PDB file of C-alpha atoms in Angstrom:
ATOM      1  CA  MET A  23       0.000   0.000   0.000  1.00 70.00           C
ATOM      2  CA  ASP A  24       1.231   3.455  -0.873  1.00 90.00           C
ATOM      3  CA  ILE A  25       2.699   5.448   2.023  1.00 95.00           C
ATOM      4  CA  TRP A  26       0.412   8.380   1.175  1.00 94.00           C
ATOM      5  CA  ILE A  27      -2.656   6.176   1.580  1.00 95.00           C
ATOM      6  CA  LEU A  28      -1.445   5.112   5.034  1.00 96.00           C
ATOM      7  CA  PHE A  29      -0.766   8.747   5.875  1.00 97.00           C
ATOM      8  CA  ARG A  30      -4.312   9.690   4.817  1.00 97.00           C
ATOM      9  CA  PHE A  31      -5.802   6.916   6.957  1.00 97.00           C
ATOM     10  CA  ALA A  32      -3.763   8.106   9.938  1.00 98.00           C
ATOM     11  CA  LEU A  33      -4.805  11.699   9.287  1.00 98.00           C
ATOM     12  CA  PHE A  34      -8.450  10.633   8.979  1.00 98.00           C
ATOM     13  CA  PHE A  35      -8.379   8.958  12.400  1.00 98.00           C
ATOM     14  CA  ALA A  36      -6.432  11.822  13.988  1.00 98.00           C
ATOM     15  CA  LEU A  37      -9.017  14.301  12.696  1.00 98.00           C
ATOM     16  CA  LEU A  38     -11.832  12.085  13.963  1.00 98.00           C
ATOM     17  CA  VAL A  39     -10.281  12.042  17.443  1.00 98.00           C
ATOM     18  CA  LEU A  40      -9.847  15.822  17.316  1.00 98.00           C
ATOM     19  CA  SER A  41     -13.476  16.275  16.236  1.00 98.00           C
ATOM     20  CA  ALA A  42     -14.620  14.070  19.110  1.00 97.00           C
ATOM     21  CA  PHE A  43     -12.469  16.032  21.562  1.00 97.00           C
ATOM     22  CA  ILE A  44     -13.848  19.389  20.394  1.00 97.00           C
ATOM     23  CA  SER A  45     -17.453  18.144  20.462  1.00 96.00           C
ATOM     24  CA  ALA A  46     -17.010  16.764  23.958  1.00 96.00           C
ATOM     25  CA  ALA A  47     -15.410  20.004  25.128  1.00 94.00           C
ATOM     26  CA  GLU A  48     -18.423  21.973  23.914  1.00 95.00           C
ATOM     27  CA  VAL A  49     -20.834  19.928  26.009  1.00 94.00           C
ATOM     28  CA  ALA A  50     -18.511  19.678  29.001  1.00 92.00           C
ATOM     29  CA  PHE A  51     -17.959  23.428  29.215  1.00 92.00           C
ATOM     30  CA  PHE A  52     -21.560  24.464  28.725  1.00 93.00           C
ATOM     31  CA  SER A  53     -23.138  21.880  31.013  1.00 92.00           C
ATOM     32  CA  LEU A  54     -21.243  23.051  34.098  1.00 89.00           C
ATOM     33  CA  THR A  55     -23.287  24.859  36.715  1.00 89.00           C
ATOM     34  CA  ARG A  56     -22.097  28.125  38.248  1.00 89.00           C
ATOM     35  CA  ALA A  57     -21.299  26.234  41.479  1.00 89.00           C
ATOM     36  CA  GLN A  58     -19.151  23.723  39.567  1.00 87.00           C
ATOM     37  CA  ILE A  59     -17.324  26.545  37.781  1.00 87.00           C
ATOM     38  CA  ASP A  60     -16.629  28.319  41.079  1.00 86.00           C
ATOM     39  CA  SER A  61     -15.458  25.041  42.611  1.00 86.00           C
ATOM     40  CA  LEU A  62     -13.106  24.440  39.678  1.00 83.00           C
ATOM     41  CA  ARG A  63     -11.704  27.940  40.048  1.00 84.00           C
ATOM     42  CA  GLU A  64     -11.016  27.440  43.765  1.00 86.00           C
ATOM     43  CA  LYS A  65      -9.856  23.817  43.912  1.00 82.00           C
ATOM     44  CA  ASN A  66      -8.146  23.093  40.602  1.00 79.00           C
ATOM     45  CA  GLY A  67      -5.528  25.807  40.455  1.00 82.00           C
ATOM     46  CA  ALA A  68      -4.494  27.148  37.067  1.00 87.00           C
ATOM     47  CA  ALA A  69      -6.546  24.632  35.079  1.00 83.00           C
ATOM     48  CA  GLY A  70      -9.715  25.478  36.982  1.00 85.00           C
ATOM     49  CA  LYS A  71      -9.067  29.194  36.598  1.00 86.00           C
ATOM     50  CA  THR A  72      -8.590  28.709  32.851  1.00 89.00           C
ATOM     51  CA  VAL A  73     -11.935  26.906  32.552  1.00 87.00           C
ATOM     52  CA  ALA A  74     -13.684  29.630  34.539  1.00 87.00           C
ATOM     53  CA  ASP A  75     -12.025  32.373  32.479  1.00 89.00           C
ATOM     54  CA  LEU A  76     -13.105  30.706  29.234  1.00 90.00           C
ATOM     55  CA  LEU A  77     -16.682  30.505  30.493  1.00 91.00           C
ATOM     56  CA  ASP A  78     -16.648  34.181  31.473  1.00 90.00           C
ATOM     57  CA  ARG A  79     -16.875  34.861  27.709  1.00 92.00           C
ATOM     58  CA  PRO A  80     -19.230  32.088  26.541  1.00 93.00           C
ATOM     59  CA  ARG A  81     -19.966  33.522  23.091  1.00 95.00           C
ATOM     60  CA  ARG A  82     -16.296  33.762  22.226  1.00 96.00           C
ATOM     61  CA  LEU A  83     -15.702  30.232  23.489  1.00 96.00           C
ATOM     62  CA  LEU A  84     -18.664  28.826  21.565  1.00 96.00           C
ATOM     63  CA  VAL A  85     -17.644  30.529  18.312  1.00 97.00           C
ATOM     64  CA  SER A  86     -14.096  29.229  18.731  1.00 97.00           C
ATOM     65  CA  ILE A  87     -15.371  25.706  19.343  1.00 97.00           C
ATOM     66  CA  TYR A  88     -17.692  25.836  16.315  1.00 97.00           C
ATOM     67  CA  ILE A  89     -15.019  27.192  13.985  1.00 98.00           C
ATOM     68  CA  GLY A  90     -12.494  24.617  15.150  1.00 98.00           C
ATOM     69  CA  ASN A  91     -14.948  21.756  14.804  1.00 97.00           C
ATOM     70  CA  GLU A  92     -16.072  22.845  11.335  1.00 97.00           C
ATOM     71  CA  LEU A  93     -12.487  23.142  10.089  1.00 98.00           C
ATOM     72  CA  VAL A  94     -11.673  19.680  11.412  1.00 98.00           C
ATOM     73  CA  ASN A  95     -14.849  18.159   9.961  1.00 97.00           C
ATOM     74  CA  VAL A  96     -14.271  19.704   6.524  1.00 97.00           C
ATOM     75  CA  ALA A  97     -10.698  18.401   6.516  1.00 98.00           C
ATOM     76  CA  LEU A  98     -11.945  14.964   7.565  1.00 97.00           C
ATOM     77  CA  ALA A  99     -14.503  14.955   4.736  1.00 96.00           C
ATOM     78  CA  ALA A 100     -11.808  15.943   2.235  1.00 97.00           C
ATOM     79  CA  ILE A 101      -9.490  13.150   3.393  1.00 97.00           C
ATOM     80  CA  SER A 102     -12.389  10.699   3.324  1.00 97.00           C
ATOM     81  CA  THR A 103     -13.181  11.716  -0.254  1.00 96.00           C
ATOM     82  CA  MET A 104      -9.565  11.289  -1.349  1.00 96.00           C
ATOM     83  CA  LEU A 105      -9.460   7.816   0.167  1.00 96.00           C
ATOM     84  CA  ALA A 106     -12.806   6.782  -1.305  1.00 96.00           C
ATOM     85  CA  LEU A 107     -11.823   8.022  -4.770  1.00 95.00           C
ATOM     86  CA  HIS A 108      -8.638   5.990  -4.546  1.00 94.00           C
ATOM     87  CA  PHE A 109     -10.447   2.761  -3.663  1.00 94.00           C
ATOM     88  CA  PHE A 110     -13.829   3.160  -5.384  1.00 95.00           C
ATOM     89  CA  GLU A 111     -12.999   5.493  -8.285  1.00 91.00           C
ATOM     90  CA  SER A 112     -16.179   6.958  -9.809  1.00 90.00           C
ATOM     91  CA  HIS A 113     -18.407   5.971  -6.875  1.00 94.00           C
ATOM     92  CA  GLY A 114     -15.948   7.373  -4.347  1.00 93.00           C
ATOM     93  CA  VAL A 115     -17.654  10.685  -3.710  1.00 94.00           C
ATOM     94  CA  ALA A 116     -21.020   9.124  -2.881  1.00 95.00           C
ATOM     95  CA  ILE A 117     -19.392   6.533  -0.650  1.00 95.00           C
ATOM     96  CA  ALA A 118     -17.293   9.190   1.089  1.00 95.00           C
ATOM     97  CA  VAL A 119     -20.317  11.375   1.788  1.00 95.00           C
ATOM     98  CA  GLY A 120     -22.286   8.521   3.340  1.00 95.00           C
ATOM     99  CA  PHE A 121     -19.357   7.045   5.228  1.00 95.00           C
ATOM    100  CA  SER A 122     -17.932  10.283   6.598  1.00 95.00           C
ATOM    101  CA  THR A 123     -21.384  11.556   7.594  1.00 95.00           C
ATOM    102  CA  PHE A 124     -22.123   8.386   9.546  1.00 97.00           C
ATOM    103  CA  ILE A 125     -18.668   8.225  11.165  1.00 97.00           C
ATOM    104  CA  LEU A 126     -18.723  11.913  12.117  1.00 96.00           C
ATOM    105  CA  LEU A 127     -22.202  11.734  13.605  1.00 96.00           C
ATOM    106  CA  VAL A 128     -21.579   8.611  15.660  1.00 97.00           C
ATOM    107  CA  PHE A 129     -17.923   8.975  16.660  1.00 97.00           C
ATOM    108  CA  GLY A 130     -17.321  12.710  16.227  1.00 96.00           C
ATOM    109  CA  GLU A 131     -20.526  14.120  17.689  1.00 95.00           C
ATOM    110  CA  ILE A 132     -23.034  11.856  19.468  1.00 96.00           C
ATOM    111  CA  THR A 133     -20.755   9.489  21.402  1.00 96.00           C
ATOM    112  CA  PRO A 134     -18.287  12.114  22.687  1.00 96.00           C
ATOM    113  CA  LYS A 135     -21.092  14.482  23.663  1.00 95.00           C
ATOM    114  CA  THR A 136     -22.857  11.704  25.559  1.00 95.00           C
ATOM    115  CA  PHE A 137     -19.725  10.898  27.556  1.00 93.00           C
ATOM    116  CA  ALA A 138     -18.909  14.564  28.125  1.00 94.00           C
ATOM    117  CA  LEU A 139     -22.400  15.213  29.456  1.00 91.00           C
ATOM    118  CA  LYS A 140     -22.042  12.347  31.900  1.00 91.00           C
ATOM    119  CA  TYR A 141     -18.540  13.426  33.022  1.00 88.00           C
ATOM    120  CA  ALA A 142     -18.688  17.188  32.396  1.00 83.00           C
ATOM    121  CA  ARG A 143     -16.694  18.280  35.430  1.00 78.00           C
ATOM    122  CA  GLU A 144     -13.889  15.790  34.852  1.00 82.00           C
ATOM    123  CA  TYR A 145     -13.702  16.529  31.158  1.00 80.00           C
ATOM    124  CA  ALA A 146     -13.740  20.320  31.494  1.00 75.00           C
TER     125      ALA A 146
END
């Protein structure tokens, strides 16, 4: 197998992990109560203060999260399309759209957000 194909597979999975991380961060940050934020600020040192400071400007944080997630998801879709075109030629685009949509929804959005909601304080 060509080294560039292996590189694209690795990049695809790295982008998927990054998408999952960003999606989970969104839910973790915005599901914290004011009491949890204050507790983080007091008990978790610099990391807790950083979380609290980020949540002091929620619009800026949310826009940053959305932009980052969209950039990652577009890059993932592009890599998925390149891989699908390599393996499936003329049907590659249709396969890539279906495959990347399913993978992103399940592993890049729904699953990480579910875990982040359950463990919001730990994740934030």
